[in-house]
mmCIF file of C-alpha atoms and ligand atoms in Angstrom:
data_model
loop_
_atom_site.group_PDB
_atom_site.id
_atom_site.type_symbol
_atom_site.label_atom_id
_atom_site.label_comp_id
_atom_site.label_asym_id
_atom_site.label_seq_id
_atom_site.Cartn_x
_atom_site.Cartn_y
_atom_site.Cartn_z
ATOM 1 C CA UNK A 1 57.379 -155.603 51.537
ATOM 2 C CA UNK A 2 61.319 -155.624 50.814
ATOM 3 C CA UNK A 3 62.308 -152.141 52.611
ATOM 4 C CA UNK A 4 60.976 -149.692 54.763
ATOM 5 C CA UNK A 5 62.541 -146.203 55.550
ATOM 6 C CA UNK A 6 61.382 -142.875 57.350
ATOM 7 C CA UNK A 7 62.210 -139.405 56.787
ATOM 8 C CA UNK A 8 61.621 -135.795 55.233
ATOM 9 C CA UNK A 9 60.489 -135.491 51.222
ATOM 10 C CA UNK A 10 60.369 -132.097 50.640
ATOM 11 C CA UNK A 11 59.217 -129.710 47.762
ATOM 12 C CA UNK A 12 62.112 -129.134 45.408
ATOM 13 C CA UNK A 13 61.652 -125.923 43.248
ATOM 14 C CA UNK A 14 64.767 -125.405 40.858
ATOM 15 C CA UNK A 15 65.416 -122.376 39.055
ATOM 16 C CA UNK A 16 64.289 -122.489 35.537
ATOM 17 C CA UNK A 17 67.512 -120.519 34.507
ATOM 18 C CA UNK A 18 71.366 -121.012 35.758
ATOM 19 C CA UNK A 19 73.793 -118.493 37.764
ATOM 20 C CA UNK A 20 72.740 -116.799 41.253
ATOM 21 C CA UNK A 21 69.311 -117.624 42.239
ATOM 22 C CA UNK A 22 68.671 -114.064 43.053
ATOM 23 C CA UNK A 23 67.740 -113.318 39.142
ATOM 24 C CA UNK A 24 65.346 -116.444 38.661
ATOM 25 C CA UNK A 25 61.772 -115.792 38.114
ATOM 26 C CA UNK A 26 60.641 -118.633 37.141
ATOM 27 C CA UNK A 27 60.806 -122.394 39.020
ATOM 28 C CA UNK A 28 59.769 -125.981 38.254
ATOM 29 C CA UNK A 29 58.125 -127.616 41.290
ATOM 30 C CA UNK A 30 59.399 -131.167 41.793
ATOM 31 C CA UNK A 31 59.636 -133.499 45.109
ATOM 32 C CA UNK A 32 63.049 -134.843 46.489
ATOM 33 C CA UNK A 33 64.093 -136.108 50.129
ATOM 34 C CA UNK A 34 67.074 -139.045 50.123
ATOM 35 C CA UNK A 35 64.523 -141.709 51.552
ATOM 36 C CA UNK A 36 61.932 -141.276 48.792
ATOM 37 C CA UNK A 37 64.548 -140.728 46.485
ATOM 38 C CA UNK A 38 65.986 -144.493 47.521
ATOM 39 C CA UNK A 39 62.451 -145.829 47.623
ATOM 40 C CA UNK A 40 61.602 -144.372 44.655
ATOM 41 C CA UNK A 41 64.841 -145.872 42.804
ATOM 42 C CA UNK A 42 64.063 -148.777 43.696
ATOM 43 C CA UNK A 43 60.218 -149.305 43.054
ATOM 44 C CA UNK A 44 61.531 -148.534 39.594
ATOM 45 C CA UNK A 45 63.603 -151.429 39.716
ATOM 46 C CA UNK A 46 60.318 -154.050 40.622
ATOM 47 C CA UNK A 47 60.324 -154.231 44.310
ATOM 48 C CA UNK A 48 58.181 -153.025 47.083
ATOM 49 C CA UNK A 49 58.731 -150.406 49.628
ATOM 50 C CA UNK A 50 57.062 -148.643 52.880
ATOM 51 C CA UNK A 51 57.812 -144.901 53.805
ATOM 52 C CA UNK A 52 57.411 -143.821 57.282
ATOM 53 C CA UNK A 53 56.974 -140.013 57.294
ATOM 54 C CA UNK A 54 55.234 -136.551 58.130
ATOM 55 C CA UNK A 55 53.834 -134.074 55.850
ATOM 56 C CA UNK A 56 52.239 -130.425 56.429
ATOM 57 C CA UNK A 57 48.107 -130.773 55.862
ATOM 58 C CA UNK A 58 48.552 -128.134 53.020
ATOM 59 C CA UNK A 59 48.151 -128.241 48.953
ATOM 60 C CA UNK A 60 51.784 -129.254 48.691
ATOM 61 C CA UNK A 61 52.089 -131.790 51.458
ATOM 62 C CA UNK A 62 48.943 -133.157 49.752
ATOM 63 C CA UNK A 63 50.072 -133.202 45.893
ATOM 64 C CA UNK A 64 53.898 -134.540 47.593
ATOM 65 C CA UNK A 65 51.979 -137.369 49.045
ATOM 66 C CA UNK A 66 49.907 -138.353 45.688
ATOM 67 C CA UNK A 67 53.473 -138.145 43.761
ATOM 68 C CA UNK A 68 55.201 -140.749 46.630
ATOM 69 C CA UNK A 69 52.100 -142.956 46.337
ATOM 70 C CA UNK A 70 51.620 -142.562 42.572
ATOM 71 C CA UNK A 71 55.483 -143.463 42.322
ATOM 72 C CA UNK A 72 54.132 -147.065 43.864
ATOM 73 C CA UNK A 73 55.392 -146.733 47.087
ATOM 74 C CA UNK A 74 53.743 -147.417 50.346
ATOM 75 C CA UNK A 75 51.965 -144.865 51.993
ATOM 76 C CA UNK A 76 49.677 -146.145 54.446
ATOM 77 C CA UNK A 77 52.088 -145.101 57.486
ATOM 78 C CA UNK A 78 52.383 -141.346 56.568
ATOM 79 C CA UNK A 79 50.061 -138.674 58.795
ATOM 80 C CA UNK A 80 49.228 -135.261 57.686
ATOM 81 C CA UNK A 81 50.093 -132.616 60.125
ATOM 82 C CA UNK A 82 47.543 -130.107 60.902
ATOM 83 C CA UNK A 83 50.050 -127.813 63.001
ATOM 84 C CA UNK A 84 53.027 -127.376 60.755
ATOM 85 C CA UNK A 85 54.064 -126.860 57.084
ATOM 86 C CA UNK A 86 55.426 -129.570 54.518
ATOM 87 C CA UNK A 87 58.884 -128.701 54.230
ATOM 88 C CA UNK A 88 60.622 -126.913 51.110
ATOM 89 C CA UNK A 89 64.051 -126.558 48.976
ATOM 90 C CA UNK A 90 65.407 -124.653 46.520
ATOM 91 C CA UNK A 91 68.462 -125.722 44.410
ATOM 92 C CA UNK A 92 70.637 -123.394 42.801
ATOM 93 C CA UNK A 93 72.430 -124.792 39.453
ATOM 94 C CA UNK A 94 75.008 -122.309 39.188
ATOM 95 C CA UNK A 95 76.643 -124.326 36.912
ATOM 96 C CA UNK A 96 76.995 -128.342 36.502
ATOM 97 C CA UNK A 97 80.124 -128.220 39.153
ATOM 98 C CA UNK A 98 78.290 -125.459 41.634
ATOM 99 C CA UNK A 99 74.954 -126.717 42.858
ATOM 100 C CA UNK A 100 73.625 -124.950 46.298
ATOM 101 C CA UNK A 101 71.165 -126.383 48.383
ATOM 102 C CA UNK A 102 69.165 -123.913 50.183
ATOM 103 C CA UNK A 103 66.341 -125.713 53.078
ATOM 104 C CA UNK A 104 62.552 -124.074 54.616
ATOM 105 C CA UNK A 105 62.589 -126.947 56.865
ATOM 106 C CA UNK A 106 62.803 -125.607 60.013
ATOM 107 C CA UNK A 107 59.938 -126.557 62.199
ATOM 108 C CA UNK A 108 58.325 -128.642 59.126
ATOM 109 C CA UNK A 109 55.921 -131.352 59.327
ATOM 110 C CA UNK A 110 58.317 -134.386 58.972
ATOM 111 C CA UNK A 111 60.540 -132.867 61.432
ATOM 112 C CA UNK A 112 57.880 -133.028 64.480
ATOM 113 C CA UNK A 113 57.230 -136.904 63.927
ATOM 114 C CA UNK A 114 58.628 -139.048 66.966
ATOM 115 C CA UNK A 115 59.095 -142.892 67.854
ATOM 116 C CA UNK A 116 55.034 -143.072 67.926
ATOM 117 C CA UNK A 117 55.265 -142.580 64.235
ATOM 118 C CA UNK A 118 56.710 -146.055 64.084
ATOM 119 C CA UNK A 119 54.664 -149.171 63.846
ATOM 120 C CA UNK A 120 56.258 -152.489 64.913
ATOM 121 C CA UNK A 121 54.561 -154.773 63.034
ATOM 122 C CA UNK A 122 54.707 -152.582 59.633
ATOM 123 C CA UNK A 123 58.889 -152.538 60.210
ATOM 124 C CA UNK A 124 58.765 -156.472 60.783
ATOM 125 C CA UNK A 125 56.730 -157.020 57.013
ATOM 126 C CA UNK A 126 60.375 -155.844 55.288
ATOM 127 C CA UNK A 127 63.389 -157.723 55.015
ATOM 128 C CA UNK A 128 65.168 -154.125 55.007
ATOM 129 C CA UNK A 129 65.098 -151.208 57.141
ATOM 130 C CA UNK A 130 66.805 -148.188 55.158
ATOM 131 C CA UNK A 131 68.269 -145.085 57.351
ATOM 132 C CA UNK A 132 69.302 -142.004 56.042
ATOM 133 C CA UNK A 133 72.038 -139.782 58.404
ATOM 134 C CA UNK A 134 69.377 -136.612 57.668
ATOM 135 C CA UNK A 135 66.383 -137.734 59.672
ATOM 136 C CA UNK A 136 68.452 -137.414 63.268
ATOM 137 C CA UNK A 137 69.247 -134.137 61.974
ATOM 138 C CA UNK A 138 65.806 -132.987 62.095
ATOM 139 C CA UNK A 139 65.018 -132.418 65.367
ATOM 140 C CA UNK A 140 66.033 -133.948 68.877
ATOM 141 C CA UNK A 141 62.906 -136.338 68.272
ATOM 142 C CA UNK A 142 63.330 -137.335 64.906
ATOM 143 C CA UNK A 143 66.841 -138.764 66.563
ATOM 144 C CA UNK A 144 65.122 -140.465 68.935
ATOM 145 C CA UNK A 145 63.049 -141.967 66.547
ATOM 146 C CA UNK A 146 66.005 -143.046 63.991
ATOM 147 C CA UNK A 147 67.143 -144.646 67.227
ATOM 148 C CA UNK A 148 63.930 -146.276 68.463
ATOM 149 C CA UNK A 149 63.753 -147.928 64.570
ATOM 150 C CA UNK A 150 66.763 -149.107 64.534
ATOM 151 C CA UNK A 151 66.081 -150.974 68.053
ATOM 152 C CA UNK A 152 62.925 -152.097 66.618
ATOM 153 C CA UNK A 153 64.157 -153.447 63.774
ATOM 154 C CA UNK A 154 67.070 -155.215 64.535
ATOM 155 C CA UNK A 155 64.836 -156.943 66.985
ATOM 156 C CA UNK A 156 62.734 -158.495 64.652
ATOM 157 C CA UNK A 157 65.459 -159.472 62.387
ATOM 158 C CA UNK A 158 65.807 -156.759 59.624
ATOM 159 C CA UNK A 159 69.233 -155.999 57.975
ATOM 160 C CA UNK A 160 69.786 -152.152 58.896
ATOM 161 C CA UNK A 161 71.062 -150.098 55.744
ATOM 162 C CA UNK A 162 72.597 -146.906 56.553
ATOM 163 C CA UNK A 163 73.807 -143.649 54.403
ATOM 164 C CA UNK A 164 75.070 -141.235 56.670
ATOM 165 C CA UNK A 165 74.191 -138.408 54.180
ATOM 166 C CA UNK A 166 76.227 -135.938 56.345
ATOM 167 C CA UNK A 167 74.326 -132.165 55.876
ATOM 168 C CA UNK A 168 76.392 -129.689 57.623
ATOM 169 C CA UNK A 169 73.658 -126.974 57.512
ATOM 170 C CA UNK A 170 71.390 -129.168 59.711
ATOM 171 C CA UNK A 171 73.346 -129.664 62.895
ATOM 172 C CA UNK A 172 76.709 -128.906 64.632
ATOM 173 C CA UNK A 173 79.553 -131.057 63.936
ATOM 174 C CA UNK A 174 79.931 -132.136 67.400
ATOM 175 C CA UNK A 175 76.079 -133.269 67.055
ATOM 176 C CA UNK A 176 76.546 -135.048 63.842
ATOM 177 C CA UNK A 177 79.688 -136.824 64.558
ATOM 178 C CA UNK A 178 78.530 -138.200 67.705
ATOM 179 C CA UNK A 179 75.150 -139.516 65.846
ATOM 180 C CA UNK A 180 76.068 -141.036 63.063
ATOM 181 C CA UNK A 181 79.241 -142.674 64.853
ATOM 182 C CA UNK A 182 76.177 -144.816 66.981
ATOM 183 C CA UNK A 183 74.003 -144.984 63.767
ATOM 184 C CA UNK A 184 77.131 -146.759 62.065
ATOM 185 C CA UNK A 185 77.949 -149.216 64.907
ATOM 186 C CA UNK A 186 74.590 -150.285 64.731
ATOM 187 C CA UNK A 187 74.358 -150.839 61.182
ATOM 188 C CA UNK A 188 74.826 -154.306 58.998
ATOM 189 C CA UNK A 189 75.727 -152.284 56.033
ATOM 190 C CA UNK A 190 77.195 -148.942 55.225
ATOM 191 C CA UNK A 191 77.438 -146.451 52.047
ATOM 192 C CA UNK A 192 79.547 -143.691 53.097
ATOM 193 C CA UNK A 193 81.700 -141.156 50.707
ATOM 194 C CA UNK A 194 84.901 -140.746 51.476
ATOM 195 C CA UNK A 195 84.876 -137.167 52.427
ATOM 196 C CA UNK A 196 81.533 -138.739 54.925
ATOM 197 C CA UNK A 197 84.526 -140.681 56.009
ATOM 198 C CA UNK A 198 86.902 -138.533 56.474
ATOM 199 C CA UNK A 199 84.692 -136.136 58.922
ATOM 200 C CA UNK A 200 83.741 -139.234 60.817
ATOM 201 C CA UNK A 201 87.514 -140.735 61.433
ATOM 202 C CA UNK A 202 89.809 -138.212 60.321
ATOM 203 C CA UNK A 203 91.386 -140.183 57.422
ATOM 204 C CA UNK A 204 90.640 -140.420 53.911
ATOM 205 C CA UNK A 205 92.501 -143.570 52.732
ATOM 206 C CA UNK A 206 90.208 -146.058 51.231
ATOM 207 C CA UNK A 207 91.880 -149.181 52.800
ATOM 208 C CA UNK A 208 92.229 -147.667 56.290
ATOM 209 C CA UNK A 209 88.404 -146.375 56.033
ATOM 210 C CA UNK A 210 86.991 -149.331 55.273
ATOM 211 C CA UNK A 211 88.653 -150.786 57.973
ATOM 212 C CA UNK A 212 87.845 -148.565 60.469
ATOM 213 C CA UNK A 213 84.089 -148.604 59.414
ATOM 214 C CA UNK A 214 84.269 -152.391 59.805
ATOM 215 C CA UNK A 215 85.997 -152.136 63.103
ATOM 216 C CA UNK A 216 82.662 -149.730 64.258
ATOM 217 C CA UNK A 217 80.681 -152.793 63.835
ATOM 218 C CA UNK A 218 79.321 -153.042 60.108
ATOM 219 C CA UNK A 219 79.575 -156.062 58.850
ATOM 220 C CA UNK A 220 79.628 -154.430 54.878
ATOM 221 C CA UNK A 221 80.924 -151.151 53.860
ATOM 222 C CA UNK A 222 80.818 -149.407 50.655
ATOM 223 C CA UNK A 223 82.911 -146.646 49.900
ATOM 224 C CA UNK A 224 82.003 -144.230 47.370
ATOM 225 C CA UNK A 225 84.656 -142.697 45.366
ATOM 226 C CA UNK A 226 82.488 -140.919 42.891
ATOM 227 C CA UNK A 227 83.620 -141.190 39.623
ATOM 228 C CA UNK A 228 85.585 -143.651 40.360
ATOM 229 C CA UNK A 229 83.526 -145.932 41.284
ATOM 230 C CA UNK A 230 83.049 -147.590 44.754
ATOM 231 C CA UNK A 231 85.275 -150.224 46.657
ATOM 232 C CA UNK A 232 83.653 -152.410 49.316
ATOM 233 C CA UNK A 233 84.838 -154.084 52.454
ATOM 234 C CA UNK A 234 83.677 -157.100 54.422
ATOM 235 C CA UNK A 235 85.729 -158.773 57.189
ATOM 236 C CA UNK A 236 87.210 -161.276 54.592
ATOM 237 C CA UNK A 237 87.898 -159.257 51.059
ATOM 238 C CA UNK A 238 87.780 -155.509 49.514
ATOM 239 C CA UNK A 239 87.330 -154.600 46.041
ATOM 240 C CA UNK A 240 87.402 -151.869 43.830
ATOM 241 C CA UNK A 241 84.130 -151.913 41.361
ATOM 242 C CA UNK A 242 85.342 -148.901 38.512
ATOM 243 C CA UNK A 243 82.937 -146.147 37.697
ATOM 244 C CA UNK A 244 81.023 -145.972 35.028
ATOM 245 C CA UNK A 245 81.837 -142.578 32.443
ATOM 246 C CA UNK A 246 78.998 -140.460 32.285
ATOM 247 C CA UNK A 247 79.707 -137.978 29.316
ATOM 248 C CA UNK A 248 77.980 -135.060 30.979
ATOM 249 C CA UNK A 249 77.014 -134.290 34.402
ATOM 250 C CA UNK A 250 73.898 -132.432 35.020
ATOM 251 C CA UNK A 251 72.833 -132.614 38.438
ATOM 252 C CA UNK A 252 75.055 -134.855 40.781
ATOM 253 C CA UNK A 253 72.123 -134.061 43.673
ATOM 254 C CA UNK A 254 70.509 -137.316 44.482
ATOM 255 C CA UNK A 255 73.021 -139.897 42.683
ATOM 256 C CA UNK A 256 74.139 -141.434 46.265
ATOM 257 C CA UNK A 257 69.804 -142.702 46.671
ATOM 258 C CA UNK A 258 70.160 -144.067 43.057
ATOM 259 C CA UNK A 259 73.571 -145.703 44.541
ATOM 260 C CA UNK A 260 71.562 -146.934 47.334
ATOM 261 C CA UNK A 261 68.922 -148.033 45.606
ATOM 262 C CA UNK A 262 71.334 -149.681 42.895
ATOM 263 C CA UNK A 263 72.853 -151.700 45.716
ATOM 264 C CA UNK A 264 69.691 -152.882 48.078
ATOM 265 C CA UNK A 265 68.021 -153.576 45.124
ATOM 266 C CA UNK A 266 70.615 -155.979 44.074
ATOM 267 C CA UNK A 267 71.074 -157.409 47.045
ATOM 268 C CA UNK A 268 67.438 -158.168 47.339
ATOM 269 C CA UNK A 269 67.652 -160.367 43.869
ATOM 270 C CA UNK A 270 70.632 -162.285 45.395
ATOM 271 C CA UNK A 271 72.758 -161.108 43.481
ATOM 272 C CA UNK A 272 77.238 -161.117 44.843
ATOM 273 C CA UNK A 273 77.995 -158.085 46.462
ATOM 274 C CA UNK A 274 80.427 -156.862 43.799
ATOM 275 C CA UNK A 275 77.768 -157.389 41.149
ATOM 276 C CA UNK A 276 75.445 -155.444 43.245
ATOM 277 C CA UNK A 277 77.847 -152.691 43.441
ATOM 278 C CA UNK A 278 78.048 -153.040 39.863
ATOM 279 C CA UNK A 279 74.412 -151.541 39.902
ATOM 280 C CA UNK A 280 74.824 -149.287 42.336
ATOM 281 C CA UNK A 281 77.478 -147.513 39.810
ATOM 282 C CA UNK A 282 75.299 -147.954 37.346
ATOM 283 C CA UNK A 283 72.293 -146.425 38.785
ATOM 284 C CA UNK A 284 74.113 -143.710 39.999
ATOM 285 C CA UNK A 285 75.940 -142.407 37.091
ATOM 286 C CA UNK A 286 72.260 -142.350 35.248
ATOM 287 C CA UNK A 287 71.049 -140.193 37.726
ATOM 288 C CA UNK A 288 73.930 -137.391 37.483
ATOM 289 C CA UNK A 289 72.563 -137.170 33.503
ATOM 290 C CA UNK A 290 69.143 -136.214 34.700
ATOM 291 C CA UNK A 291 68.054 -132.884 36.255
ATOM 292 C CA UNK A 292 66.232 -133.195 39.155
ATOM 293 C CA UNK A 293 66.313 -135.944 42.438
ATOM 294 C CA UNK A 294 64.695 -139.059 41.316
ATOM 295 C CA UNK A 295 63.823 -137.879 37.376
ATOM 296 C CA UNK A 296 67.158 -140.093 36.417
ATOM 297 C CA UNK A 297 66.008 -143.338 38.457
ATOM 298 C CA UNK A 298 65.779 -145.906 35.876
ATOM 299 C CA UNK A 299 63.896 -149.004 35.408
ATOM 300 C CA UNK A 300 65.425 -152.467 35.003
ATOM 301 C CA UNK A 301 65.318 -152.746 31.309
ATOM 302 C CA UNK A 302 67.314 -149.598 31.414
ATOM 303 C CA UNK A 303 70.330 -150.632 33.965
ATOM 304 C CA UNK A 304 70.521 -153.386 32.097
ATOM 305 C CA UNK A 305 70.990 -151.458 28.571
ATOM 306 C CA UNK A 306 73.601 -149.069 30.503
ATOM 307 C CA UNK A 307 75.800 -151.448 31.879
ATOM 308 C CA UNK A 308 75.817 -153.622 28.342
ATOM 309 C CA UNK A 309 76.542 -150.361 26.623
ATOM 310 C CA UNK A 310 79.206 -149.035 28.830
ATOM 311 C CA UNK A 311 80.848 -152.582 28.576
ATOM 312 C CA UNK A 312 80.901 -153.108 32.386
HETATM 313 O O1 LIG B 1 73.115 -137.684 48.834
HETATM 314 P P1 LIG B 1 72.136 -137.385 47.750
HETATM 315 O O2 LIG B 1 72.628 -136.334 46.776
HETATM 316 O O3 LIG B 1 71.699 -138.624 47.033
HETATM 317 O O4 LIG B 1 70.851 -136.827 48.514
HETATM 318 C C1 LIG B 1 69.987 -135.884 47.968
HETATM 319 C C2 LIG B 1 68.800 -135.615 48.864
HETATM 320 O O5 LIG B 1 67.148 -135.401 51.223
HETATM 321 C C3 LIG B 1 67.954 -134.465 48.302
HETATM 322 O O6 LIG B 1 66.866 -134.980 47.574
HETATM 323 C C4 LIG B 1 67.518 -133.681 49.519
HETATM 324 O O7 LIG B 1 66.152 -133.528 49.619
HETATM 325 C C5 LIG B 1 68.080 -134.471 50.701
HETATM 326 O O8 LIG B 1 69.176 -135.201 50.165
HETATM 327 C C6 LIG B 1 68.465 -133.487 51.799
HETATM 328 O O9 LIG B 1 67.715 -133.380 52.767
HETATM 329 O O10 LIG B 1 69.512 -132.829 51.650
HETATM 330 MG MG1 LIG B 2 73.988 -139.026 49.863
#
């Protein structure tokens, strides 16, 4: 396996209609939760990944699960939960620049699992561990877990990805700083967003975040400026990688797992870190022209024809 990750996929139903969600009658059912949304991405892209999760022993947690695993990704380490539901959301599309995420996750399946949901020797088959700022915002024992993985896996030699994926509905901002501050000086690599950034440190300038996320201990940090792209920072050089131009947004929910995926996967192939972020962009902007989570994801061949055709 290249990557393994653990958190909440949840069932997405989208109004079928835009404007206020009060007037829709009628929803399309998809799946969405950043991890699977990352592992997803990047199973599209030819490698292997294991997700670590939780889901309610109900039709939806069941038909959730056959999507992950049909999607090629690695199941074997996800329990049903006979004593609570699989988790739901609802996104509003107002319009393509007002998008509202509304959660039924309280209580769910995924958020009950705890550090016995982790197996040792499945984390030490990856080369990657992938951690997602939402899972310690689950539950008091989904933090401990995000902790207790981390531990593990940095013991038996895994590089430890992190997106802090900041969701202010899901914890206090006391709670949330203080977490993902430890989460990020444990990690080798870090995608923040600026404004992720800016609630951690309380500064918003590329230069002097980068620095500051290097000075917390990661040894990589990639910044991501939207449409402008993303600039990255190690210990001995920064660069700015441009954005590519996406004619239309559609649905911006889910582009920062396509990043993610974008940049692992490249990383995995050996590729130089500003050709990886190169990807990233690239896998990114395609998912902002797609409605839904991981719809957009592409597959190599595609990347590929993007970045030719947007003369990267
Ligand atoms: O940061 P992104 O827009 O890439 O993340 C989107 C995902 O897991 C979405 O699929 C949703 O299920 C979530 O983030 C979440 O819990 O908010
Ligand atoms: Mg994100």
């Amino acid at each position: 396996m290249d990557v393994v990750t653990f958190g909440e996929t949840m069932v997405l139903f989208t109004p079928e209609s835009t404007g206020l969600m009060r007037y829709a009658h009628t929803f399309s059912r998809k799946f969405a939760g950043s991890e699977t949304n990352f592992a997803i991405g990047l199973a599209r892209l030819g490698h292997r990944v294991g997700w670590i999760s939780r889901v309610g022993d109900d039709e939806l947690g069941k038909a959730l699960l056959s999507f992950v695993r049909g999607e090629g990704i690695d199941t074997s380490c996800v329990r049903f939960d006979p004593e609570a539901p699989t988790g739901v959301f609802f996104k509003e599309l107002r319009n393509a620049s007002d998008i509202n995420v509304y959660y039924y996750r309280k209580g769910s399946a995924a958020s009950r699992m705890t550090s016995a949901d982790l197996d040792e020797a499945y984390l030490s088959r990856a080369r990657f561990l992938f951690v997602s700022g939402i899972t310690p915002a689950l539950s008091e024992n989904c933090r401990e877990m995000t902790l207790d993985a981390i531990r593990m896996a940095k013991a038996k030699g895994l590089t430890i990805v992190f997106d802090p994926n900041l969701r202010r509905k899901l914890w206090s901002e006391e709670q949330a700083r203080e977490t993902l501050l430890t989460i990020a000086s444990q990690a080798d690599i870090i995608l923040p967003g600026v404004s992720e950034g800016a609630f951690l440190f309380g500064e918003s300038d590329p230069h002097k975040l980068g620095q500051l996320f290097l000075d917390a201990g990661a040894k990589l940090v990639v910044l991501k400026l939207g449409k402008a792209g993303a600039h990255y920072f190690t210990p001995d050089e920064n660069r700015l990688m441009p954005g590519f131009h996406v004619e239309r947004v559609v649905d911006p929910v889910g582009a920062g797992d396509g990043f993610a995926a974008g940049f692992v996967s490249g990383l995995l192939d050996g590729l130089p870190i500003a050709d990886a972020v190169v990807r990233a962009n690239a896998v990114g902007a395609m998912v902002t022209m797609v409605n839904g989570d991981i719809e957009g994801l592409p597959e190599r061949s595609d990347v590929k024809r993007f970045i030719e055709a947007t003369g990267e």
